[in-house]
Short mmCIF file of C-alpha atoms in Angstrom, two decimals:
data_model
loop_
_atom_site.label_atom_id
_atom_site.label_comp_id
_atom_site.label_asym_id
_atom_site.label_seq_id
_atom_site.Cartn_x
_atom_site.Cartn_y
_atom_site.Cartn_z
CA MET I 1 122.13 35.75 29.82
CA ALA I 2 121.61 39.48 30.04
CA PRO I 3 124.59 41.44 28.76
CA ARG I 4 126.82 42.75 31.52
CA THR I 5 128.02 46.31 31.56
CA CYS I 6 131.65 47.34 31.77
CA ALA I 7 133.14 47.30 35.27
CA LEU I 8 135.02 50.52 34.52
CA CYS I 9 132.66 52.86 32.65
CA SER I 10 129.39 51.21 33.76
CA THR I 11 127.76 52.14 30.46
CA ALA I 12 129.05 50.07 27.53
CA LYS I 13 128.60 46.34 27.12
CA ALA I 14 131.42 44.22 28.55
CA MET I 15 133.34 42.50 25.76
CA LEU I 16 136.12 40.67 27.52
CA LYS I 17 137.30 39.33 30.82
CA ARG I 18 140.76 40.51 31.80
CA PRO I 19 142.92 37.54 32.77
CA LYS I 20 144.95 39.64 35.19
CA THR I 21 142.09 41.03 37.22
CA GLY I 22 138.98 39.07 36.24
CA GLN I 23 137.31 42.39 35.44
CA GLN I 24 134.69 42.42 32.71
CA ILE I 25 135.22 45.46 30.54
CA CYS I 26 134.13 47.06 27.28
CA ARG I 27 136.23 47.53 24.20
CA GLU I 28 137.09 51.20 24.67
CA CYS I 29 138.00 50.76 28.34
CA PHE I 30 140.11 47.75 27.38
CA PHE I 31 142.11 49.80 24.88
CA TYR I 32 142.59 52.47 27.48
CA VAL I 33 143.71 50.21 30.35
CA PHE I 34 145.94 48.10 28.12
CA GLU I 35 147.73 51.14 26.72
CA THR I 36 147.92 52.83 30.10
CA GLU I 37 149.47 49.80 31.75
CA VAL I 38 152.16 49.72 29.09
CA HIS I 39 152.66 53.46 29.59
CA ASN I 40 153.02 52.88 33.35
CA THR I 41 155.55 50.10 32.74
CA ILE I 42 157.52 52.48 30.51
CA THR I 43 157.47 55.42 32.91
CA GLN I 44 158.01 53.46 36.11
CA SER I 45 161.03 51.70 34.65
CA LYS I 46 162.22 54.97 33.06
CA LEU I 47 162.82 53.14 29.81
CA PHE I 48 163.23 56.16 27.55
CA ARG I 49 164.65 59.64 27.56
CA LEU I 50 163.29 62.53 25.53
CA GLY I 51 164.72 62.40 22.02
CA ASP I 52 165.78 58.73 22.16
CA ARG I 53 165.96 56.91 18.87
CA VAL I 54 164.15 53.61 19.40
CA ALA I 55 164.01 50.59 17.09
CA ILE I 56 161.08 48.23 17.40
CA GLY I 57 162.20 44.68 16.67
CA ALA I 58 159.49 43.75 14.18
CA SER I 59 158.80 40.23 13.02
CA GLY I 60 155.34 40.80 11.58
CA GLY I 61 153.89 38.60 14.33
CA LYS I 62 151.20 39.63 16.78
CA ASP I 63 153.41 40.89 19.61
CA SER I 64 155.67 43.16 17.60
CA THR I 65 152.78 44.42 15.47
CA VAL I 66 150.80 45.40 18.57
CA LEU I 67 153.99 46.83 20.10
CA ALA I 68 154.61 49.06 17.08
CA TYR I 69 151.02 50.30 17.17
CA VAL I 70 151.03 50.94 20.92
CA MET I 71 154.47 52.60 20.89
CA LYS I 72 153.30 54.96 18.17
CA THR I 73 150.07 55.70 20.07
CA LEU I 74 151.81 56.34 23.40
CA ASN I 75 154.62 58.37 21.84
CA GLU I 76 152.02 60.73 20.40
CA ARG I 77 149.67 60.70 23.38
CA HIS I 78 152.28 61.26 26.09
CA ASN I 79 154.88 63.20 24.11
CA TYR I 80 157.74 60.80 24.74
CA GLY I 81 159.58 62.61 21.96
CA LEU I 82 160.92 59.35 20.52
CA ASP I 83 162.07 58.69 16.99
CA LEU I 84 160.62 55.28 16.21
CA PHE I 85 161.98 52.81 13.66
CA LEU I 86 161.03 49.33 12.60
CA LEU I 87 163.93 46.88 12.52
CA SER I 88 163.43 43.46 10.98
CA ILE I 89 165.82 40.60 10.66
CA ASP I 90 165.48 38.44 7.58
CA GLU I 91 166.75 35.02 8.58
CA GLY I 92 166.27 33.73 5.05
CA ILE I 93 163.55 31.15 5.64
CA THR I 94 161.53 30.67 2.49
CA GLY I 95 157.80 30.41 3.07
CA TYR I 96 158.05 31.86 6.56
CA ARG I 97 160.12 34.98 6.97
CA ASP I 98 159.59 36.23 3.44
CA ASP I 99 155.82 36.22 4.07
CA SER I 100 156.08 37.82 7.49
CA LEU I 101 158.35 40.56 6.11
CA GLU I 102 155.55 41.48 3.72
CA THR I 103 153.46 42.14 6.84
CA VAL I 104 156.21 44.34 8.27
CA LYS I 105 156.34 46.29 5.03
CA ARG I 106 152.61 46.90 5.29
CA ASN I 107 153.10 47.97 8.93
CA GLN I 108 155.69 50.47 7.73
CA GLN I 109 153.01 52.08 5.56
CA GLN I 110 150.23 51.79 8.11
CA TYR I 111 152.27 53.25 10.98
CA ASP I 112 154.36 55.58 8.85
CA MET I 113 157.67 54.50 10.40
CA PRO I 114 161.05 54.03 8.70
CA LEU I 115 161.96 50.37 8.24
CA LYS I 116 165.35 48.68 8.11
CA ILE I 117 165.60 45.04 7.09
CA LEU I 118 168.92 43.29 7.74
CA SER I 119 169.41 39.79 6.41
CA TYR I 120 171.56 36.93 7.64
CA ASP I 121 172.65 36.58 4.06
CA GLU I 122 174.19 40.06 3.82
CA LEU I 123 175.66 39.90 7.33
CA TYR I 124 176.90 36.31 7.54
CA GLY I 125 176.73 35.11 3.96
CA TRP I 126 174.36 32.33 5.04
CA THR I 127 170.57 32.12 5.00
CA MET I 128 168.84 29.84 7.49
CA ASP I 129 167.73 27.73 4.53
CA ALA I 130 171.41 27.17 3.64
CA ILE I 131 172.37 26.56 7.29
CA VAL I 132 169.65 23.95 7.72
CA GLU I 133 170.84 22.29 4.53
CA GLN I 134 174.24 21.86 6.14
CA VAL I 135 173.47 21.25 9.81
CA GLY I 136 170.08 19.56 9.57
CA ARG I 137 167.14 20.39 11.80
CA LYS I 138 168.65 19.50 15.12
CA ASN I 139 170.81 22.45 16.14
CA ASN I 140 169.62 25.05 13.70
CA CYS I 141 167.83 27.06 16.42
CA THR I 142 171.21 27.68 18.10
CA PHE I 143 172.52 29.32 14.93
CA CYS I 144 169.35 31.31 14.44
CA GLY I 145 169.28 32.57 18.04
CA VAL I 146 172.92 33.64 18.15
CA PHE I 147 172.77 35.21 14.69
CA ARG I 148 169.54 37.06 15.40
CA ARG I 149 170.78 38.62 18.61
CA GLN I 150 173.87 39.99 16.95
CA ALA I 151 171.98 41.02 13.81
CA LEU I 152 169.52 43.07 15.88
CA ASP I 153 172.39 44.91 17.58
CA ARG I 154 174.11 45.53 14.28
CA GLY I 155 170.90 46.68 12.63
CA ALA I 156 170.33 49.01 15.56
CA ALA I 157 173.86 50.36 15.24
CA MET I 158 173.26 51.04 11.54
CA LEU I 159 170.14 53.00 12.46
CA ALA I 160 172.10 54.74 15.22
CA VAL I 161 169.37 54.03 17.72
CA ASP I 162 169.83 54.13 21.49
CA HIS I 163 167.39 51.43 22.26
CA ILE I 164 165.70 48.31 20.90
CA VAL I 165 162.27 47.32 22.17
CA THR I 166 160.96 43.82 21.60
CA GLY I 167 157.48 42.35 21.85
CA HIS I 168 158.24 39.80 24.58
CA ASN I 169 155.09 39.49 26.67
CA ALA I 170 154.32 38.27 30.18
CA ASP I 171 153.64 34.74 28.94
CA ASP I 172 157.02 34.61 27.16
CA ILE I 173 158.83 35.76 30.27
CA ALA I 174 157.01 33.34 32.58
CA GLU I 175 157.81 30.57 30.11
CA THR I 176 161.51 31.52 30.15
CA VAL I 177 161.55 31.54 33.96
CA LEU I 178 160.13 28.00 33.94
CA MET I 179 162.63 26.85 31.33
CA ASN I 180 165.60 28.30 33.20
CA ILE I 181 164.46 26.54 36.36
CA MET I 182 163.99 23.27 34.51
CA ARG I 183 167.43 23.57 32.92
CA GLY I 184 169.11 24.68 36.14
CA ASP I 185 170.28 27.82 34.40
CA ILE I 186 170.65 30.00 37.47
CA ALA I 187 172.63 32.71 35.73
CA ARG I 188 169.90 33.32 33.17
CA LEU I 189 167.13 32.98 35.73
CA GLY I 190 168.13 36.27 37.32
CA ARG I 191 168.52 38.09 34.03
CA CYS I 192 165.45 36.88 32.21
CA THR I 193 162.94 38.88 34.22
CA SER I 194 164.70 42.24 33.95
CA ILE I 195 162.76 44.66 31.83
CA CYS I 196 165.85 46.32 30.40
CA THR I 197 169.29 44.92 29.73
CA GLN I 198 172.44 46.59 28.60
CA GLY I 199 175.91 45.25 28.01
CA GLU I 200 179.10 47.31 28.05
CA ASP I 201 178.58 49.10 24.79
CA THR I 202 175.49 47.37 23.54
CA ILE I 203 172.35 49.15 22.76
CA ARG I 204 169.74 48.98 25.49
CA ARG I 205 167.05 46.37 25.01
CA SER I 206 163.77 46.39 26.76
CA LYS I 207 160.39 44.72 26.91
CA PRO I 208 157.53 47.18 27.37
CA PHE I 209 155.07 44.24 27.26
CA LYS I 210 156.72 42.52 30.22
CA TYR I 211 153.45 42.64 32.15
CA ALA I 212 151.06 42.33 29.19
CA TYR I 213 149.23 39.03 28.90
CA GLU I 214 149.30 37.29 25.57
CA LYS I 215 145.51 36.98 25.66
CA GLU I 216 145.17 40.75 25.89
CA ILE I 217 147.70 41.35 23.12
CA VAL I 218 145.76 39.01 20.82
CA MET I 219 142.43 40.57 21.83
CA TYR I 220 143.87 44.03 21.24
CA ALA I 221 145.06 43.02 17.77
CA TYR I 222 141.67 41.47 17.03
CA PHE I 223 139.56 44.39 18.20
CA LYS I 224 141.83 46.92 16.47
CA LYS I 225 141.91 44.72 13.36
CA LEU I 226 145.70 44.96 13.24
CA ASP I 227 147.43 43.24 10.39
CA TYR I 228 149.74 40.50 11.64
CA PHE I 229 151.26 37.27 10.42
CA SER I 230 150.94 34.01 12.28
CA THR I 231 152.69 30.88 11.18
CA GLU I 232 155.09 28.72 13.09
CA CYS I 233 158.69 28.70 11.92
CA ILE I 234 159.02 25.84 9.47
CA TYR I 235 162.26 24.62 11.04
CA SER I 236 162.06 22.56 14.19
CA PRO I 237 159.84 24.27 16.70
CA ASP I 238 161.64 24.45 20.04
CA ALA I 239 160.14 21.34 21.63
CA TYR I 240 161.27 22.15 25.15
CA ARG I 241 159.74 25.62 25.01
CA GLY I 242 156.61 24.06 23.54
CA HIS I 243 156.18 21.90 26.63
CA ALA I 244 156.81 24.84 28.95
CA ARG I 245 154.25 26.85 26.99
CA ALA I 246 151.57 24.15 27.08
CA PHE I 247 152.16 23.68 30.81
CA LEU I 248 151.88 27.42 31.41
CA LYS I 249 148.65 27.64 29.44
CA ASP I 250 147.21 24.81 31.54
CA LEU I 251 148.18 26.68 34.69
CA GLU I 252 146.66 29.87 33.33
CA ALA I 253 143.40 28.09 32.55
CA ALA I 254 143.21 26.94 36.18
CA ARG I 255 144.33 30.25 37.65
CA PRO I 256 144.91 33.27 35.42
CA SER I 257 147.28 35.00 37.82
CA ALA I 258 149.79 32.14 37.37
CA ILE I 259 151.68 34.07 34.70
CA ILE I 260 152.29 37.17 36.78
CA ASP I 261 152.99 34.96 39.81
CA ILE I 262 155.77 33.10 37.96
CA ILE I 263 157.34 36.35 36.77
CA HIS I 264 157.22 37.56 40.36
CA SER I 265 158.91 34.36 41.55
CA GLY I 266 161.63 34.85 38.94
CA GLU I 267 162.18 38.41 40.13
CA ALA I 268 162.28 37.38 43.76
CA PHE I 269 164.89 34.64 43.45
CA GLU I 270 168.16 35.54 45.00
CA VAL I 271 171.00 33.20 44.22
CA ARG I 272 173.76 32.66 46.77
CA GLU I 273 177.12 33.92 45.57
CA ASP I 274 178.84 30.54 45.91
CA VAL I 275 176.13 28.95 43.76
CA LYS I 276 176.61 31.61 41.09
CA ALA I 277 180.36 31.00 41.21
CA THR I 278 180.02 27.27 40.46
CA GLN I 279 177.75 28.15 37.56
CA ARG I 280 180.40 30.35 36.03
CA VAL I 281 183.07 27.68 36.16
CA GLN I 282 180.77 25.05 34.72
CA ARG I 283 179.84 27.27 31.83
CA LYS I 284 183.46 28.04 30.93
CA ASP I 285 185.44 25.75 28.80
CA PRO I 286 188.03 24.25 31.21
CA PHE I 287 190.75 24.10 28.53
CA SER I 288 190.78 27.76 27.73
CA LEU I 289 189.66 29.14 31.07
CA CYS I 290 192.89 31.09 31.59
CA TRP I 291 192.76 32.45 28.08
CA ASN I 292 189.17 33.47 28.51
CA ASP I 293 189.88 35.26 31.73
CA TRP I 294 192.91 36.88 30.22
CA PHE I 295 190.98 38.12 27.23
CA MET I 296 188.17 39.30 29.43
CA CYS I 297 190.66 41.49 31.28
CA LEU I 298 192.16 42.71 28.05
CA SER I 299 188.93 43.57 26.29
CA GLU I 300 185.42 42.34 26.05
CA THR I 301 185.06 42.28 22.32
CA CYS I 302 185.48 39.58 19.73
CA GLN I 303 189.01 39.60 18.27
CA ARG I 304 187.64 38.93 14.81
CA CYS I 305 184.52 41.04 14.42
CA GLY I 306 184.53 43.50 17.31
CA TYR I 307 181.18 42.42 18.72
CA MET I 308 180.80 42.09 22.51
CA SER I 309 182.20 38.79 23.68
CA SER I 310 183.64 37.33 26.84
CA ASN I 311 185.76 34.97 24.74
CA GLU I 312 188.41 35.51 22.11
CA LEU I 313 185.79 34.86 19.47
CA CYS I 314 182.14 35.74 19.81
CA LYS I 315 179.60 32.98 19.48
CA ALA I 316 178.52 34.10 15.99
CA CYS I 317 182.11 34.05 14.66
CA THR I 318 182.64 30.60 16.17
CA LEU I 319 179.46 29.30 14.55
CA LEU I 320 180.25 30.97 11.25
CA GLU I 321 183.76 29.49 11.13
CA GLY I 322 182.27 26.04 11.71
CA LEU I 323 179.82 26.56 8.85
CA GLU I 324 182.49 27.87 6.51
CA ARG I 325 184.83 24.98 7.24
CA GLY I 326 182.06 22.43 6.90
CA MET I 327 182.27 21.52 10.60
CA ALA I 328 179.12 23.09 11.89
CA ASN I 329 179.21 21.22 15.19
CA SER I 330 182.40 22.97 16.27
CA GLY I 331 180.43 25.83 17.78
CA ILE I 332 178.00 23.54 19.56
CA THR I 333 179.77 20.58 21.14
CA ASP I 334 183.14 20.19 22.83
CA ARG I 335 183.91 17.26 20.59
CA GLY I 336 183.14 19.29 17.48
CA ARG I 337 185.38 22.11 18.67
CA LYS I 338 188.30 19.77 19.33
CA LYS I 339 187.84 18.20 15.93
CA MET I 340 188.10 21.59 14.25
CA GLU I 341 191.13 22.58 16.32
CA ALA I 342 192.81 19.32 15.31
CA ASP I 343 191.98 20.13 11.69
CA GLY I 344 194.38 23.07 11.77
CA PRO I 345 194.30 26.84 12.26
CA THR I 346 191.68 29.12 10.81
CA PRO I 347 192.33 29.58 7.08
CA ASN I 348 193.16 33.13 6.00
CA ASN I 349 190.52 33.40 3.33
CA LEU I 350 187.66 32.59 5.70
CA ARG I 351 184.48 34.60 5.30
CA THR I 352 183.99 36.80 8.36
CA ILE I 353 181.38 39.13 9.76
CA PRO I 354 181.98 42.83 8.99
CA PHE I 355 183.69 44.62 11.89
CA TYR I 356 181.20 45.92 14.41
CA ASN I 357 181.27 49.62 15.14
CA PRO I 358 179.20 50.47 18.15
CA PRO I 359 176.64 53.23 17.70
CA SER I 360 178.23 56.61 17.17
CA GLY I 361 175.28 58.89 16.64
CA ASN I 362 174.79 59.06 12.88
CA PRO I 363 172.93 56.46 10.90
CA ALA I 364 175.32 54.38 8.82
CA VAL I 365 172.68 53.32 6.34
CA THR I 366 170.09 54.90 4.21
CA ILE I 367 166.81 54.19 5.86
CA GLU I 368 163.91 53.18 3.68
CA THR I 369 161.30 55.85 4.11
CA LEU I 370 157.95 56.38 2.55
CA ALA I 371 157.95 58.17 -0.75
CA MET O 1 114.57 18.73 12.38
CA SER O 2 115.34 22.39 12.83
CA THR O 3 118.85 23.67 12.28
CA ILE O 4 120.78 26.81 13.11
CA SER O 5 123.17 28.57 10.75
CA LEU O 6 126.48 29.80 12.07
CA LYS O 7 129.55 31.53 10.79
CA ILE O 8 132.91 30.53 12.17
CA GLU O 9 136.25 32.21 11.65
CA PHE O 10 139.83 31.36 12.46
CA GLY O 11 142.77 33.54 13.34
CA GLY O 12 146.30 33.38 14.66
CA GLY O 13 147.25 30.43 12.47
CA LEU O 14 144.46 28.12 13.61
CA GLU O 15 143.11 28.03 10.07
CA LEU O 16 146.10 25.83 9.21
CA LEU O 17 144.34 22.94 10.94
CA PHE O 18 141.18 23.60 8.95
CA ALA O 19 142.38 23.25 5.35
CA ASN O 20 143.81 26.78 5.53
CA GLN O 21 140.32 28.23 5.13
CA ARG O 22 139.70 31.20 7.40
CA SER O 23 135.96 31.26 7.37
CA TYR O 24 133.17 28.69 7.21
CA SER O 25 129.39 28.89 7.13
CA LEU O 26 127.67 25.85 8.53
CA SER O 27 124.41 24.52 9.87
CA ILE O 28 124.07 22.32 12.89
CA PRO O 29 120.96 20.76 14.47
CA ALA O 30 119.22 22.94 17.02
CA ILE O 31 118.82 19.99 19.37
CA VAL O 32 121.82 17.72 19.85
CA PRO O 33 122.81 14.72 21.96
CA THR O 34 124.07 15.62 25.42
CA ASN O 35 127.13 13.44 24.82
CA ASN O 36 128.06 15.73 21.87
CA ARG O 37 127.99 12.87 19.38
CA THR O 38 127.89 14.52 15.98
CA THR O 39 127.14 11.49 13.82
CA PRO O 40 123.76 9.70 13.67
CA THR O 41 123.23 7.00 16.27
CA PRO O 42 123.37 3.56 14.57
CA PRO O 43 119.93 2.06 13.92
CA PRO O 44 118.70 -0.33 16.61
CA THR O 45 119.39 -4.03 16.16
CA PRO O 46 117.68 -6.90 17.99
CA ASP O 47 120.81 -7.27 20.17
CA GLN O 48 121.16 -3.58 20.88
CA PRO O 49 117.79 -1.91 21.21
CA GLN O 50 117.77 1.82 20.71
CA GLU O 51 118.43 3.59 23.96
CA PRO O 52 116.71 6.90 24.44
CA VAL O 53 119.21 9.65 23.61
CA GLU O 54 119.43 12.52 26.01
CA THR O 55 119.38 15.84 24.20
CA LYS O 56 120.21 19.49 24.78
CA PRO O 57 120.04 22.70 22.75
CA ALA O 58 123.18 23.05 20.59
CA ASP O 59 125.92 24.82 22.53
CA VAL O 60 129.52 25.81 21.83
CA THR O 61 130.84 22.53 23.26
CA TYR O 62 128.79 20.71 20.66
CA LEU O 63 130.07 23.08 17.96
CA ILE O 64 133.67 22.29 18.95
CA HIS O 65 132.96 18.57 18.57
CA HIS O 66 131.20 19.17 15.28
CA MET O 67 134.22 21.11 14.00
CA ARG O 68 136.55 18.34 15.11
CA ASP O 69 134.48 15.65 13.40
CA HIS O 70 133.61 17.47 10.19
CA LEU O 71 135.99 20.35 9.50
CA LEU O 72 139.31 19.63 11.19
CA LYS O 73 141.90 18.25 8.80
CA GLU O 74 144.90 17.54 10.98
CA ARG O 75 146.37 17.39 14.46
CA GLU O 76 143.21 17.30 16.50
CA GLU O 77 145.24 17.61 19.73
CA LEU O 78 146.16 21.19 18.77
CA PHE O 79 142.48 22.15 18.76
CA ILE O 80 140.58 20.12 21.31
CA GLU O 81 141.56 18.90 24.76
CA ASP O 82 139.28 17.47 27.45
CA ASP O 83 136.10 18.27 25.46
CA THR O 84 136.95 21.93 25.08
CA VAL O 85 139.39 24.02 23.04
CA ARG O 86 143.01 23.64 23.98
CA PRO O 87 144.28 26.25 26.45
CA GLY O 88 145.73 29.15 24.49
CA ILE O 89 142.90 29.31 21.98
CA LEU O 90 140.69 32.36 22.41
CA VAL O 91 137.02 32.14 21.52
CA LEU O 92 134.77 35.09 20.76
CA ILE O 93 131.03 34.78 20.31
CA ASN O 94 129.66 37.70 18.31
CA ASP O 95 132.88 39.54 19.16
CA VAL O 96 132.49 38.95 22.90
CA ASP O 97 135.06 36.95 24.89
CA TRP O 98 133.36 33.59 25.47
CA GLU O 99 134.42 33.74 29.13
CA LEU O 100 131.62 36.29 29.53
CA GLU O 101 129.11 34.06 27.75
CA GLY O 102 129.39 30.86 29.74
CA GLU O 103 132.14 29.38 27.53
CA GLY O 104 131.10 25.95 26.17
CA GLU O 105 127.66 26.16 27.73
CA TYR O 106 126.62 29.14 25.62
CA VAL O 107 123.53 28.12 23.67
CA LEU O 108 123.95 28.99 20.02
CA LYS O 109 121.40 31.08 18.14
CA ASP O 110 120.75 31.28 14.43
CA GLY O 111 123.22 33.72 12.84
CA ASP O 112 125.82 33.61 15.63
CA GLU O 113 129.43 34.27 14.66
CA VAL O 114 132.11 32.37 16.52
CA VAL O 115 135.80 33.26 16.18
CA PHE O 116 138.67 30.98 17.25
CA ILE O 117 142.11 32.56 17.57
CA SER O 118 145.28 30.71 18.46
CA THR O 119 147.69 32.61 20.68
CA LEU O 120 150.30 29.91 20.45
CA HIS O 121 152.08 31.10 17.35
CA GLY O 122 155.22 33.17 17.53
CA GLY O 123 155.23 36.89 17.95
#
């Protein structure tokens, strides 16, 4: 077959077919359109303000590595005026996170950005390795997810950043839409497609790669020879997500626009108010409904650690108490919770999470910078 | 029988299925059976006379079968599905997206470099 020329510049040899458009384009045009689409996503959604301090949630994987590179490129090219930081969470998984953090440390050098690593161990007193030892491989992803979310916010508060960006791509979001439909999680269905979320006093979180296809992110990393780490977490891959992912990839193979189409469907859903209302009641614990509502009126922070919470205790404190008291299921099942309540009140000497002070403007930690 | 030499490379964690080796050099026959069988046909016996084997020039589909039969160490279903790579694995032939090269029907030449990258690992 004779080599085709690029559909955009009509001079260079086409190197890839864009899944979104079917266009055949050359390497340089690909870099340009990929970066420009992310720039358009950023400007159209007004994600940043001049002078914002922005932390890039960096795992060392392909998405966050490409995100760090593209954020740096766009910040310089379009004068966003952002202060960029790398923020990594060390879950304490030997043979997985320790290796990927080495990649992040190299990224710190390559991209010349300050890096903050916050570990579960220093924040919660538990590594994932220790948690799995106690809870087994069944529910450990619940712990990891809840702990990571809070750790990212706390790490961001320590850096005094206004904003966290994460590498979630179009495939991830489409996958989450499918999963929320399959689980009947109407409340999350609406939220999961929004490009930017912000709680009461939480730091803003956004996904500049919301419309970027995974294929293009991987191609970008390959053509730019970016240094990233790729190994599956050694603890229980999320089987349900795995099925959603495989299904989505099959759809994409048949029709590449499927990914954007699903995101669009997620955005277009409008849930009737009475349906939303039933969801809320179902999700609340019927025994403490009045308490919950009462506390919600009083304040929306955890009574123990000060983190945002619609309950008396935030999810992380609940899970941590269960771990500390050797009843790890208390934060996961109703039966486990009742068992712990029957066991007596919370002991006084329980290990707790340091009190959360929302961002105040000045960094609370020394940031590791390049010598 | 003439052969062609190829270089193959893995990325994105796919090397884990191939003895954790990121790069291989290999030779495959230039002419291969159309049914992508990568092992010699058993010699004819009086009961089963040798049927004429249909052949084709070696293409990427054949290479994928060859890799499955001779290089893959574990979990074949994570690499091959319906006679092609599993959706979510990107293939580049001499650094060009294989979707521009006819995918599995691309006829391999001596010295070609084929890269397989998994996109399925976490980000």
